[in-house]
Coordinates of C-alpha atoms in Angstrom, one line a residue:
X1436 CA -37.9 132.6 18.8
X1437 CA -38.8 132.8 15.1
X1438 CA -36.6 134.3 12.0
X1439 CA -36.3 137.2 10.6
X1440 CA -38.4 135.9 7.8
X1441 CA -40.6 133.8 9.7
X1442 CA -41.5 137.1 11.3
X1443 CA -42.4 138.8 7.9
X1444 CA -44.3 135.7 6.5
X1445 CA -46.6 136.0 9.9
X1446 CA -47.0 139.5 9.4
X1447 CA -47.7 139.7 5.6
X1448 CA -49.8 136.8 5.6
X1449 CA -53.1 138.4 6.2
X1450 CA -52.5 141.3 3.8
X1451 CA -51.2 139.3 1.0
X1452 CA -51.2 135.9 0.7
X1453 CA -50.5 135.4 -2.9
X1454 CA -46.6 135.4 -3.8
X1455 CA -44.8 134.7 -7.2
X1456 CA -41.5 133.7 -7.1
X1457 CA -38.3 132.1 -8.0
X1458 CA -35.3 131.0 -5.2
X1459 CA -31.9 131.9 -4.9
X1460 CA -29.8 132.4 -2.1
X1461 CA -30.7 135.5 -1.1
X1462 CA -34.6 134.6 -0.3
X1463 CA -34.6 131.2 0.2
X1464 CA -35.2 131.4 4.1
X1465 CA -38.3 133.5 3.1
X1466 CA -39.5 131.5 0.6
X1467 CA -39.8 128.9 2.6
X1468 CA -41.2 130.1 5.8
X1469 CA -44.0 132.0 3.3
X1470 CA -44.8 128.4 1.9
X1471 CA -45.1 126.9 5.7
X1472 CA -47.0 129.5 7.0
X1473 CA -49.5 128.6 3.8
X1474 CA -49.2 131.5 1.7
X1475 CA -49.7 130.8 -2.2
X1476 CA -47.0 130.2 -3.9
X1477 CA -46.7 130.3 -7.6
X1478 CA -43.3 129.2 -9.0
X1479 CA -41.9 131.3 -12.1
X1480 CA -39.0 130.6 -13.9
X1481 CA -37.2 134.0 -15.1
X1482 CA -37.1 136.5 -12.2
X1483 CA -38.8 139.7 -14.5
X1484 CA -41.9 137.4 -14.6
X1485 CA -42.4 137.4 -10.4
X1486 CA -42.9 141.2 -10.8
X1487 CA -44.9 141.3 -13.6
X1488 CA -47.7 138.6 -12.3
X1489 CA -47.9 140.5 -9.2
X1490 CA -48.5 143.2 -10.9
X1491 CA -51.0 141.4 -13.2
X1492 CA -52.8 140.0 -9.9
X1493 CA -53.3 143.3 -8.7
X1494 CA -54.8 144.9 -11.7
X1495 CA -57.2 142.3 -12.0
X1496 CA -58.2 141.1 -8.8
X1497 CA -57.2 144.4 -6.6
X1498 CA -55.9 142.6 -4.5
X1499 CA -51.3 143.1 -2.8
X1500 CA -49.6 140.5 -4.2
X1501 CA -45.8 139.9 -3.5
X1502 CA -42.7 139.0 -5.8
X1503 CA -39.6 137.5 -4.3
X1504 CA -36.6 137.5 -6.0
X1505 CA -32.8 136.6 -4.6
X1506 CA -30.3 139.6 -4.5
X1507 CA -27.6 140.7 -7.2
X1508 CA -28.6 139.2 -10.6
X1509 CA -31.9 138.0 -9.8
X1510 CA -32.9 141.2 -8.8
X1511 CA -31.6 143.0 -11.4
X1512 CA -33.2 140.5 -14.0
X1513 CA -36.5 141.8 -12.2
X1514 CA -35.8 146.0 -12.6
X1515 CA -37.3 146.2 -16.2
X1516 CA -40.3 144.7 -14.5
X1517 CA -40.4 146.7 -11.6
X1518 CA -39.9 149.9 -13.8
X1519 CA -43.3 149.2 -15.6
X1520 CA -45.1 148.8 -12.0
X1521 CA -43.7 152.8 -11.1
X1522 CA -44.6 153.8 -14.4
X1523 CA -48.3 152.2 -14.1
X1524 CA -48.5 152.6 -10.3
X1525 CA -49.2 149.2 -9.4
X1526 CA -48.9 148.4 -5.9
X1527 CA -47.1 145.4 -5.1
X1528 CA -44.4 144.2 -2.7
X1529 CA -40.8 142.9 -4.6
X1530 CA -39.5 140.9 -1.2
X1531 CA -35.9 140.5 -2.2
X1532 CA -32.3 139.4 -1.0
X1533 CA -30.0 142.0 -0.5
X1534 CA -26.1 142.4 0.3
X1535 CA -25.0 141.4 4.0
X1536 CA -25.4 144.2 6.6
X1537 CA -21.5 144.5 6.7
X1538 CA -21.4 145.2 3.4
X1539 CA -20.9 144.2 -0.4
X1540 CA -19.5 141.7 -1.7
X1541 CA -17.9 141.3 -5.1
X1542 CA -21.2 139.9 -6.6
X1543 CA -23.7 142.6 -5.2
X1544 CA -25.0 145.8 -6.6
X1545 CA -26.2 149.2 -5.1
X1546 CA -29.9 147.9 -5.3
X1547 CA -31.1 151.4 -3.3
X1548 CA -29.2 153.1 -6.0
X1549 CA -31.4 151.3 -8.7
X1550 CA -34.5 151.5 -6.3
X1551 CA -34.4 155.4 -6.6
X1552 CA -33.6 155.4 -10.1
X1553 CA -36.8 153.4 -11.3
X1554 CA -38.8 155.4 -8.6
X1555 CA -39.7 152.2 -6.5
X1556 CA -39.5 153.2 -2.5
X1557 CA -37.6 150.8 -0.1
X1558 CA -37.8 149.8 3.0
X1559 CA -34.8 147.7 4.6
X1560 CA -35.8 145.0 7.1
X1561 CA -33.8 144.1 10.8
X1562 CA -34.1 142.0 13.4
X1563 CA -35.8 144.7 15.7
X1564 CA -38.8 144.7 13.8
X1565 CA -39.1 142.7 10.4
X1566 CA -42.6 142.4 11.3
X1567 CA -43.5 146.3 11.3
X1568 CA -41.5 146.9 8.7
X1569 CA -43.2 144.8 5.9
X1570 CA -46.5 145.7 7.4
X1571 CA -45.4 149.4 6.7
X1572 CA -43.7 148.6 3.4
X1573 CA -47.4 146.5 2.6
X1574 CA -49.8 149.7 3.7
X1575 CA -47.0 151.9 1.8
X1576 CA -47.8 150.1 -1.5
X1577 CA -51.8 150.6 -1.3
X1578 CA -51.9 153.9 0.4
X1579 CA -49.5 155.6 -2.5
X1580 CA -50.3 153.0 -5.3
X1581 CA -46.8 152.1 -5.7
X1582 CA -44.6 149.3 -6.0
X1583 CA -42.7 149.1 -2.7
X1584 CA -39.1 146.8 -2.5
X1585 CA -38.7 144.9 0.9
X1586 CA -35.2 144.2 0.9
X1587 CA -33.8 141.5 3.8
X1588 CA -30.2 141.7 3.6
X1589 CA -28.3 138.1 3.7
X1590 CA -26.9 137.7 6.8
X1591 CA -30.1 138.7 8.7
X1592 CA -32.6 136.3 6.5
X1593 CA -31.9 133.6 8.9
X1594 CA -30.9 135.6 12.0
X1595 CA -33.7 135.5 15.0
X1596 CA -36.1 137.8 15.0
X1597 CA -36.0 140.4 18.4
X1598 CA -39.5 141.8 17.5
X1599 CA -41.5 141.6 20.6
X1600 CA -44.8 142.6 19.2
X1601 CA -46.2 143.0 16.1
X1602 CA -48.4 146.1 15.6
X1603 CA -52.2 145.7 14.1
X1604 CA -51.8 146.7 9.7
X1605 CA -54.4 149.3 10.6
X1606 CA -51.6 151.7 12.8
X1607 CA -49.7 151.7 9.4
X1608 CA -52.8 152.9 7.1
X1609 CA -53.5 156.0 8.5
X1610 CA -53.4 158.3 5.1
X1611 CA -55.4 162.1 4.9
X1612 CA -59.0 161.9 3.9
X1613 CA -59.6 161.6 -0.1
X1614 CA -59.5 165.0 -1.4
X1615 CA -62.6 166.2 -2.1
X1616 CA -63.8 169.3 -4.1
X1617 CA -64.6 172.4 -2.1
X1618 CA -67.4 174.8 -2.4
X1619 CA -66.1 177.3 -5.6
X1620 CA -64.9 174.1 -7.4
X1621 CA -68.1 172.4 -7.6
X1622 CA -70.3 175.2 -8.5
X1623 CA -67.7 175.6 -11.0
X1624 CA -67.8 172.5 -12.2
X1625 CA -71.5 172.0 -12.1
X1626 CA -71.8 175.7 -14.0
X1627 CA -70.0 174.0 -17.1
X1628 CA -71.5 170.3 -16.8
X1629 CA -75.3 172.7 -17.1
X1630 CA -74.4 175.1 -19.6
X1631 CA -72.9 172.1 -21.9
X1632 CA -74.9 171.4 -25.4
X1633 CA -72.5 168.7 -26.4
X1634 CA -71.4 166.9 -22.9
X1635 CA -69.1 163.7 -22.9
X1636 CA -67.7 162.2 -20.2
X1637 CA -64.3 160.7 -20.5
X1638 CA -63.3 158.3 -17.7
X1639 CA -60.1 156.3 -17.0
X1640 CA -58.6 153.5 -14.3
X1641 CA -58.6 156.2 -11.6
X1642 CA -62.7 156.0 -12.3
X1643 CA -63.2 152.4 -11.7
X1644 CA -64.9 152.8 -8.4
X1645 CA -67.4 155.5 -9.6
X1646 CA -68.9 153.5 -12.2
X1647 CA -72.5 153.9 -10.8
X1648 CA -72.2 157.5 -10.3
X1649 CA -70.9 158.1 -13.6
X1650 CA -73.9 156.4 -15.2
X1651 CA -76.1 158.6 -13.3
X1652 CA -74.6 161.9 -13.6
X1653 CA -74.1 161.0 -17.4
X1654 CA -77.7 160.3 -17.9
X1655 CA -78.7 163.5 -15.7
X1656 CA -76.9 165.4 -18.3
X1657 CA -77.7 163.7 -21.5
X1658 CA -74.0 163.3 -22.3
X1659 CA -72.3 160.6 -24.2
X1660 CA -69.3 158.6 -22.4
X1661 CA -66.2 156.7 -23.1
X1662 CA -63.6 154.9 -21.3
X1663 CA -59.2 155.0 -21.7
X1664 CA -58.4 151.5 -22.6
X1665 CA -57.7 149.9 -19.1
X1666 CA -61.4 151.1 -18.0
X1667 CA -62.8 149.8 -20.9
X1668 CA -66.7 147.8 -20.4
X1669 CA -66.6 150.2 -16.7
X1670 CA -70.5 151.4 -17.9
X1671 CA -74.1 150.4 -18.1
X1672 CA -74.9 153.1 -20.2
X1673 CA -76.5 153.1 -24.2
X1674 CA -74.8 156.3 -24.9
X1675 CA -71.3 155.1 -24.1
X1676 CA -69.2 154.8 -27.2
X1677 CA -66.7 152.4 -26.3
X1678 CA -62.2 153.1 -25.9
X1679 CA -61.3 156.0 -26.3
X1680 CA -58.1 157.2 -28.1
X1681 CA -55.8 154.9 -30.7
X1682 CA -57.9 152.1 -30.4
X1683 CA -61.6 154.1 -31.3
X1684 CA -63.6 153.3 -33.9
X1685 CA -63.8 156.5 -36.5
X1686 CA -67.2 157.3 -35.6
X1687 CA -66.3 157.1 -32.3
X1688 CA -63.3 159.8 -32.5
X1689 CA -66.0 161.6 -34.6
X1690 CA -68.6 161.6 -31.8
X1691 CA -66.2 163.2 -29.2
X1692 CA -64.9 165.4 -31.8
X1693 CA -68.1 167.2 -31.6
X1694 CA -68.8 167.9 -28.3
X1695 CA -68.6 171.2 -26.6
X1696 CA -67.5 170.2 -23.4
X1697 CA -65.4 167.3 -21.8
X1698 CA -65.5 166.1 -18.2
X1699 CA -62.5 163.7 -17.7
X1700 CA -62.5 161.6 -14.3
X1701 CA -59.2 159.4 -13.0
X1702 CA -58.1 159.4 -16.6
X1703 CA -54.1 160.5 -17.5
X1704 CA -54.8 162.2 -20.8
X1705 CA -51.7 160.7 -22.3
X1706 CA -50.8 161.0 -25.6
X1707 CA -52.7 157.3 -27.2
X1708 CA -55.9 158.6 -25.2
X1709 CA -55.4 162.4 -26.8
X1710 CA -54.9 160.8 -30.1
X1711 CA -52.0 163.2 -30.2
X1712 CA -53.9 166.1 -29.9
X1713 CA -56.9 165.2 -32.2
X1714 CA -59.4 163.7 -30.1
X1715 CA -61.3 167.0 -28.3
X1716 CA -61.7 170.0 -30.5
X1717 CA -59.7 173.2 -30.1
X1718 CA -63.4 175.3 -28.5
X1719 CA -64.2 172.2 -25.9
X1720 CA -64.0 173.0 -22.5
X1721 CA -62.0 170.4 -20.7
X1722 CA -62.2 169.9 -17.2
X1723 CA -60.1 167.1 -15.3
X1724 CA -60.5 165.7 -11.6
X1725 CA -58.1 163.0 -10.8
X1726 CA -55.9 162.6 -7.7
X1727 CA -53.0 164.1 -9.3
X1728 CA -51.6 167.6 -7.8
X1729 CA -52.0 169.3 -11.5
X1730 CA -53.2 168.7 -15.2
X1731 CA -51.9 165.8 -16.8
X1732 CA -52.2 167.2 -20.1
X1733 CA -51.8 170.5 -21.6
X1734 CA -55.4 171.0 -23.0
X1735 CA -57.4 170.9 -20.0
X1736 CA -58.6 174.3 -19.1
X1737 CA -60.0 173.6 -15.3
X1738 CA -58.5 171.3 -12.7
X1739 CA -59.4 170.0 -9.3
X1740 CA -57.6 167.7 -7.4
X1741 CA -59.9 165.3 -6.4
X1742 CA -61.5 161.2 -5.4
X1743 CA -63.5 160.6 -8.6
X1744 CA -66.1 158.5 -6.2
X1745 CA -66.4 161.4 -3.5
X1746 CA -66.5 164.4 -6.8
X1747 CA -69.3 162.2 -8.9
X1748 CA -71.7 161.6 -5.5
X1749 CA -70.7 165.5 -4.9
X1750 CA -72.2 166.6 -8.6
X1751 CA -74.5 164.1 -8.0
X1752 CA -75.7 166.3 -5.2
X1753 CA -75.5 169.6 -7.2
X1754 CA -76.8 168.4 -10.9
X1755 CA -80.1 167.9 -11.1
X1756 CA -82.1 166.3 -14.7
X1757 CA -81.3 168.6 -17.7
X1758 CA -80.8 166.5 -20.4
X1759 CA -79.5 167.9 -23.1
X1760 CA -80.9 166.0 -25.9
X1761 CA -77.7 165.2 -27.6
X1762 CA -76.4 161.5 -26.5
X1763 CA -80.2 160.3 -27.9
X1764 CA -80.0 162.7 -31.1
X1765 CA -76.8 160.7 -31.7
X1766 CA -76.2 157.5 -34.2
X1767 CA -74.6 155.1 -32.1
X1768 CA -75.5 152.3 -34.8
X1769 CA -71.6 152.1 -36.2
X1770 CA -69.9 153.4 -33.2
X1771 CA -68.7 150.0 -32.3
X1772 CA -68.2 148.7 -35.9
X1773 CA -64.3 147.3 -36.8
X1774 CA -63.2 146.6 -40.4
X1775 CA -63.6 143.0 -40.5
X1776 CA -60.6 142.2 -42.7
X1777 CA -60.6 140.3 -45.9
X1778 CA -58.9 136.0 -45.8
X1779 CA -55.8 137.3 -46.4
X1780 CA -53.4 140.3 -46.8
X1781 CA -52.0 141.3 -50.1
X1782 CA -49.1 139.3 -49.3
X1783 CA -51.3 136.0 -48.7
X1784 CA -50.3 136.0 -44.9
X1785 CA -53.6 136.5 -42.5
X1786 CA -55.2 139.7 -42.1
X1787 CA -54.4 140.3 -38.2
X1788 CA -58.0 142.2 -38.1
X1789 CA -59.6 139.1 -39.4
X1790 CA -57.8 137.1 -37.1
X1791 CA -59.3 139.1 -33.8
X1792 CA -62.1 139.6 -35.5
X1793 CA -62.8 135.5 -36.2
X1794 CA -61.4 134.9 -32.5
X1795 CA -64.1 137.1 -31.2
X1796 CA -66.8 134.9 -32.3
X1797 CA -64.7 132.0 -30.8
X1798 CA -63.0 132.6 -27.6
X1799 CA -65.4 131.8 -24.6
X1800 CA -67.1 135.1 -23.4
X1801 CA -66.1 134.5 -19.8
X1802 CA -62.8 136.1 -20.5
X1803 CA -59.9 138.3 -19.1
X1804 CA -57.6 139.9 -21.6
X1805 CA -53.9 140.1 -20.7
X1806 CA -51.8 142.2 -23.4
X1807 CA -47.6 142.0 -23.9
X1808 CA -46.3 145.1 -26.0
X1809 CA -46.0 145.6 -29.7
X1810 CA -47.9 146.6 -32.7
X1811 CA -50.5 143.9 -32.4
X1812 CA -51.7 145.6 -29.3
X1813 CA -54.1 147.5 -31.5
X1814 CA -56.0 144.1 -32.3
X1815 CA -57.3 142.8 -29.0
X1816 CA -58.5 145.7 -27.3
X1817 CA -60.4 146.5 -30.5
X1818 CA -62.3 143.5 -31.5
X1819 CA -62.5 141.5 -28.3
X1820 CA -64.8 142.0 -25.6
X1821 CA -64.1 141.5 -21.4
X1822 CA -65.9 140.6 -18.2
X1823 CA -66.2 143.6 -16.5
X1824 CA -63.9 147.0 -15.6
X1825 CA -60.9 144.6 -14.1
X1826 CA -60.6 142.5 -17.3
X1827 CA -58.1 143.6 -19.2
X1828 CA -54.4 144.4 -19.0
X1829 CA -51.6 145.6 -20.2
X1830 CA -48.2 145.1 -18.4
X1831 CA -45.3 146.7 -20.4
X1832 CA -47.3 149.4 -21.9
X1833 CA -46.3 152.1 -19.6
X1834 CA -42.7 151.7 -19.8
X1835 CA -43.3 150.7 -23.0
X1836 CA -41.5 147.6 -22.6
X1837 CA -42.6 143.9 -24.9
X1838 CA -42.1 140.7 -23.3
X1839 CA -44.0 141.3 -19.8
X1840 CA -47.3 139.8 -20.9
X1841 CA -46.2 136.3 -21.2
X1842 CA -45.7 136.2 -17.2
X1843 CA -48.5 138.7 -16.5
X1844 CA -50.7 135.8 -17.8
X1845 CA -49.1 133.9 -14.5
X1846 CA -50.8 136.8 -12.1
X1847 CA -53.9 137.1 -14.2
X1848 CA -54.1 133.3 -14.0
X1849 CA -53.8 133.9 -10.2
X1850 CA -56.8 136.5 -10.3
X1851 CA -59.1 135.1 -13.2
X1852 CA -61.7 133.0 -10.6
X1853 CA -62.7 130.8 -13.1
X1854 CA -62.6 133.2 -16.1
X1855 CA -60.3 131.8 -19.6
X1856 CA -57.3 134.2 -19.7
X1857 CA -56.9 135.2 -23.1
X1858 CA -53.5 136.4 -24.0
X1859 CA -52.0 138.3 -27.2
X1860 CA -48.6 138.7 -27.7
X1861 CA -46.3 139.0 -30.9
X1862 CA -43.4 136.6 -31.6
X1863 CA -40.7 139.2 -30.9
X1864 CA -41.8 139.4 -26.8
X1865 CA -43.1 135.7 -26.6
X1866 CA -39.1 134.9 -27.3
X1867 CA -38.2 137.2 -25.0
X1868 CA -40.8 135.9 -22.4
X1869 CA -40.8 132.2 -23.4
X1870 CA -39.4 130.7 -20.7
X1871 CA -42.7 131.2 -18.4
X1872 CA -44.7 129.3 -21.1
X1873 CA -43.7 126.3 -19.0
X1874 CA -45.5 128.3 -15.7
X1875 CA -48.4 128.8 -17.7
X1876 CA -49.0 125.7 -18.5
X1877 CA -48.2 124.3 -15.1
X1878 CA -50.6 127.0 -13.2
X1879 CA -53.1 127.8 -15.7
X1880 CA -56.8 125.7 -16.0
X1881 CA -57.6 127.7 -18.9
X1882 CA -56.1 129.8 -21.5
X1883 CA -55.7 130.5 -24.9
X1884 CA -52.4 132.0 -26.2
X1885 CA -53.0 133.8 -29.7
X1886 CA -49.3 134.6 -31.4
X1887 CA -49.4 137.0 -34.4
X1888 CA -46.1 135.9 -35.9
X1889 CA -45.3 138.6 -38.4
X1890 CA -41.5 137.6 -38.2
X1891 CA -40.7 140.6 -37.5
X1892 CA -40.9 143.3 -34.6
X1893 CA -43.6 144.7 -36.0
X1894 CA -43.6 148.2 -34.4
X1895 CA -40.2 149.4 -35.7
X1896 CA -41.7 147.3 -38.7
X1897 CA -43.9 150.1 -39.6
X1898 CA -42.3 153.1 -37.8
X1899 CA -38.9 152.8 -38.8
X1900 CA -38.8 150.6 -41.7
X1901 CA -41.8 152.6 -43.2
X1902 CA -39.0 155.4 -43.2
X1903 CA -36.3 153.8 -45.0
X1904 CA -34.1 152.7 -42.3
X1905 CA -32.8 149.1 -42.7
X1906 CA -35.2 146.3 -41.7
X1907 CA -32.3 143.3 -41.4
X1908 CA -32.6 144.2 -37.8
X1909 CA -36.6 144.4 -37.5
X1910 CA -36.5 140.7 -38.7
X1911 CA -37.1 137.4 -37.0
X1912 CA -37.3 134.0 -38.6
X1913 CA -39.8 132.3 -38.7
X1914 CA -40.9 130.4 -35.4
X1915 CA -43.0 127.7 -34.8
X1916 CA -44.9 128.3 -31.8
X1917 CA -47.6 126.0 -31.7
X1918 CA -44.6 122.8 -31.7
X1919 CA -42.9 125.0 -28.7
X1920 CA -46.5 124.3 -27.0
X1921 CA -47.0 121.3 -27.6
X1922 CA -43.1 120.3 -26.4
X1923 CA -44.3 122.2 -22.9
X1924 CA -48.0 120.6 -22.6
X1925 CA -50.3 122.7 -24.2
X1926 CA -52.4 122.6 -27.6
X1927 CA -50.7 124.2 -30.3
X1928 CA -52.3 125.3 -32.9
X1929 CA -50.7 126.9 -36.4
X1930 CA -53.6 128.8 -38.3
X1931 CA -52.8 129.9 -41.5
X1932 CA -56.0 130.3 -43.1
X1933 CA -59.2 131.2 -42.0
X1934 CA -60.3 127.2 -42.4
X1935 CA -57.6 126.5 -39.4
X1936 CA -60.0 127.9 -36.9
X1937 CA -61.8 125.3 -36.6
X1938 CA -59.3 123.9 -34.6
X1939 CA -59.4 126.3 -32.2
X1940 CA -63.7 126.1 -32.0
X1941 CA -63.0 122.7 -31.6
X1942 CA -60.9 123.2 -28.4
X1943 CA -63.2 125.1 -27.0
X1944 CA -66.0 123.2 -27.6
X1945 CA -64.2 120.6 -25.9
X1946 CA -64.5 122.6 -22.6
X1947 CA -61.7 125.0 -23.4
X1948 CA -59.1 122.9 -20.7
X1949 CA -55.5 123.4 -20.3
X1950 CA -53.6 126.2 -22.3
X1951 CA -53.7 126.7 -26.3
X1952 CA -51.7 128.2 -28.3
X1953 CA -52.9 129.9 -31.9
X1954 CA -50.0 131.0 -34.0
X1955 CA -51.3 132.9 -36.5
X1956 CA -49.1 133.2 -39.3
X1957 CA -50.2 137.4 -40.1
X1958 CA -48.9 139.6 -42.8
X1959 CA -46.4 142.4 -41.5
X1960 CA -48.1 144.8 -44.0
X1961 CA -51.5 145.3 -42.3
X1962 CA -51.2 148.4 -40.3
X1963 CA -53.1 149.2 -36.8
X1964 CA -55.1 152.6 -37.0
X1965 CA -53.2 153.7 -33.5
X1966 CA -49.6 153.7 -35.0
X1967 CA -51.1 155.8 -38.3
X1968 CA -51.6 158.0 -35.5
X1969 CA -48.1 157.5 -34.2
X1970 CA -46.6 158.0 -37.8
X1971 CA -48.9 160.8 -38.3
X1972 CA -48.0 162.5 -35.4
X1973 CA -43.9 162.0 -36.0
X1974 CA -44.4 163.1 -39.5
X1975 CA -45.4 166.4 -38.1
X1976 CA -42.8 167.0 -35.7
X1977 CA -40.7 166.2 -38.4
X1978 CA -41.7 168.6 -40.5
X1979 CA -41.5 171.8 -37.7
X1980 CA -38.6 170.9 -36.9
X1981 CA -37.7 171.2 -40.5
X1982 CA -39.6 174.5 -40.8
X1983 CA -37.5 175.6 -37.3
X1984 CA -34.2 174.7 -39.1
X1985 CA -35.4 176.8 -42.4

């Protein structure tokens, strides 16, 4: 008769066999019937990172992954974490300790309690049927594109197992068809899509699956495209113009500015990709299909509920060729263009653009992009080209937390198959992430690191400080990362000229082996066009709410 957790290891096995994760008492019998049964294992050494490089697995490779955690404080050191996957509706399975059955004990806490309030579901294994029950937490995860919490409480970890048989994963799946448009909403649709002049097409994660279509029905139409930021390199397409939102080019926002109707498939519309109300003009028609039970934003005028794959092969069905001549009228020839960035800032620290912008030419191009939080995330996404629709994240962003990235490299590291995984992070979050420089290292075959050390947390740098309040708070003194590599294993690197870069071309060229680290020594003073936007924006809700007072 097998345990409790020897039954959930057989049973998860087939659907995910990739776990990150770091023992305590509360999951060691699970842990280690998961590493006999043959799962992958990947050790981490701070609980948040288990949940945030299965969450980076999954975003990259599409594939369940599962964090294990103990109970008590190593789940609780794992909620930030978790709270990002909800927000970003990452599936994933957080296979944690729990209190006893009979109880808690002076060291637990309500874990449902916190569960609930992060807006993770739960399921609660026994020995009747530990089996079904992670099968049904698994299918939970992927049919509602959540993070799902399998909690085994202590005293039944070890416990036999009276599951008598285990039911096939396919008897937990069973979900209602994709929603697709009826009748009146497609010739609605289709009616705008014909009559537009100015068509773009404005697609997001939700869209992934539909690049083909989208290329098509683009073309069909004569409309120009662009992507949200985690869809980014999703087309084939010469009249795509690239990210959409804070991270655009100028003529890019210009482009869409223009056009006289907007189709947006699987995208959010949140307030980055809106530009904060800037990026469609107030007489474009907006019309949104995503999976969601409403509009997601404000400023769309028609919306279906809807599978972007099914709609697009539905208006592929209803659109025929009318091109409307405006994607080829178009310019495209700047539309991708970045201010390069001079040596060095004002202050004589590096230019951050001409940092991304040198690291461009350098990296190697068989890459996947993992970003932390902070205001440096508006260098990577806009200077450095990906593998693919799957090759870039950002793990933090939707909580808006710093400090994930640094273990989300772990999952991507997991999910890169063969591919250099390229991570940016500021100094601020690498502290708070540091101890999983160590996994990195240890699990990695290929990475590069790139630090831009401002000293400072650069986002209340220039939103707060900018303002007048006090920056003693905003600072950090100056740290040497490239020695803290080099201390765990790695190549560290401390480029404080354009000159120093060589070192890092000379890495590469070497075959680009093992981990290195680039701490780039950048000026704080170098401002990222997405949080003028930000400032922008505040600045005007500042000042109605000044008028409102008046």
């Amino acid at each position: 008769m097998s345990s409790v957790s020897a039954a959930i290891a057989h049973a998860l096995k087939p659907i995910a066999p990739q776990i990150f994760g770091l023992m305590g008492n509360g999951n060691a019998h699970f842990l280690d019937a998961a590493v006999r049964a043959g799962f992958d294992y990947t050790a981490v050494r701070h609980e948040s990172a288990t949940v945030s490089a299965a969450d980076a697995y999954f975003r990259i490779s599409n594939r369940l992954a599962i964090a294990s955690t103990t109970y008590g404080a190593g789940y609780t050191n794992a909620v930030t974490a978790l709270a990002e996957a909800a927000a970003a509706r990452t599936p994933l399975l957080l296979i944690t300790g729990d209190a006893p059955s009979t109880g808690m004990r002076g060291w637990d806490v309500d874990q449902a309690a916190i569960d609930s309030g992060v807006r993770a579901v739960r399921y609660v294994v026994d020995r009747l049927t530990p089996g079904a029950t992670a099968l049904a937490a698994a299918a939970h995860a992927l049919r509602e594109q959540i993070p799902v919490v399998l909690a085994i409480p202590y005293d039944v970890a070890a416990a036999p197992s009276l599951e008598v048989d285990l039911p096939e994963f396919e008897s937990f799946r069973s979900s209602p068809p994709a929603p697709e448009l009826n009748a009146t909403q497609l010739r609605t649709i289709t009616d705008l899509l014909l009559a537009a002049k100015r068509p773009h097409i404005l697609y997001g994660r939700g869209a992934i699956d539909a690049a083909v279509g989208i290329a098509e029905l683009a073309a069909r139409l004569g409309a120009t495209t662009s992507g949200t930021l985690l869809a980014r390199d999703l087309l084939d397409y010469p009249f795509d113009l690239g990210i959409t939102g804070g991270f655009a080019t100028g003529r890019n926002a210009e482009i869409i500015a223009e056009a006289d109707t907007v189709l947006v498939l699987g995208a959010g519309l949140n307030q980055f990709t809106m530009r904060f109300g800037d990026l469609i003009n107030t007489d474009s028609h907006v019309v949104q299909i995503d999976l969601a039970a409403a509009a997601t934003n404000p400023r769309v005028d028609y919306f279906a509920t809807g599978d972007v794959p099914a709609v697009v092969n539905s208006l592929l069905g209803t659109v025929g060729v009318q091109d409307s001549g405006w994607a080829s009228s178009l310019d495209l020839s700047a539309v991708r263009e970045r201010p390069v960035g001079g040596d060095r800032a004002t202050d004589g620290l590096l230019d951050p653009r001409r940092v991304a912008s040198e690291l461009e030419t350098i990296l190697p191009k068989n890459r996947v992009l993992v970003q932390d939080g902070g205001h440096f995330i508006g260098w990577g996404p806009m200077y450095w080209t990906s593998t693919g629709a799957r090759s870039l994240t950002c793990v933090g962003t939707a909580y808006q937390s710093i400090g994930l990235g640094i273990a989300s490299m772990v999952g991507a590291g997991a999910a890169a198959e063969g591919r250099t995984v390229v991570l940016a992070a500021g100094d601020g979050g690498f502290l708070m992430g540091l101890a999983d420089l160590e996994s990195i290292v240890r699990t990695i075959s290929s990475g590069i690191i790139v630090i831009y050390n401002d000293s400072a947390y650069g986002a209340e740098i220039h939103q707060y400080g900018s303002i007048g309040l006090h920056e003693d708070p905003m600072l950090i003194p100056t740290v040497d990362f490239a020695a803290l590599a080099t201390a765990v294993g790695a190549t560290g690197i401390r480029v404080e000229s354009v000159a120093d870069f060589a070192k890092v071309q000379q890495w590469v060229d070497q075959g680009a082996k093992g981990i290195c680290l680039v701490d780039a020594r950048i000026s704080p003073n170098v401002r990222a066009p997405y949080m003028e936007e930000v400032l922008a924006a505040n600045a005007r809700a500042a000042a109605a709410q000044a008028s409102q007072s008046d």
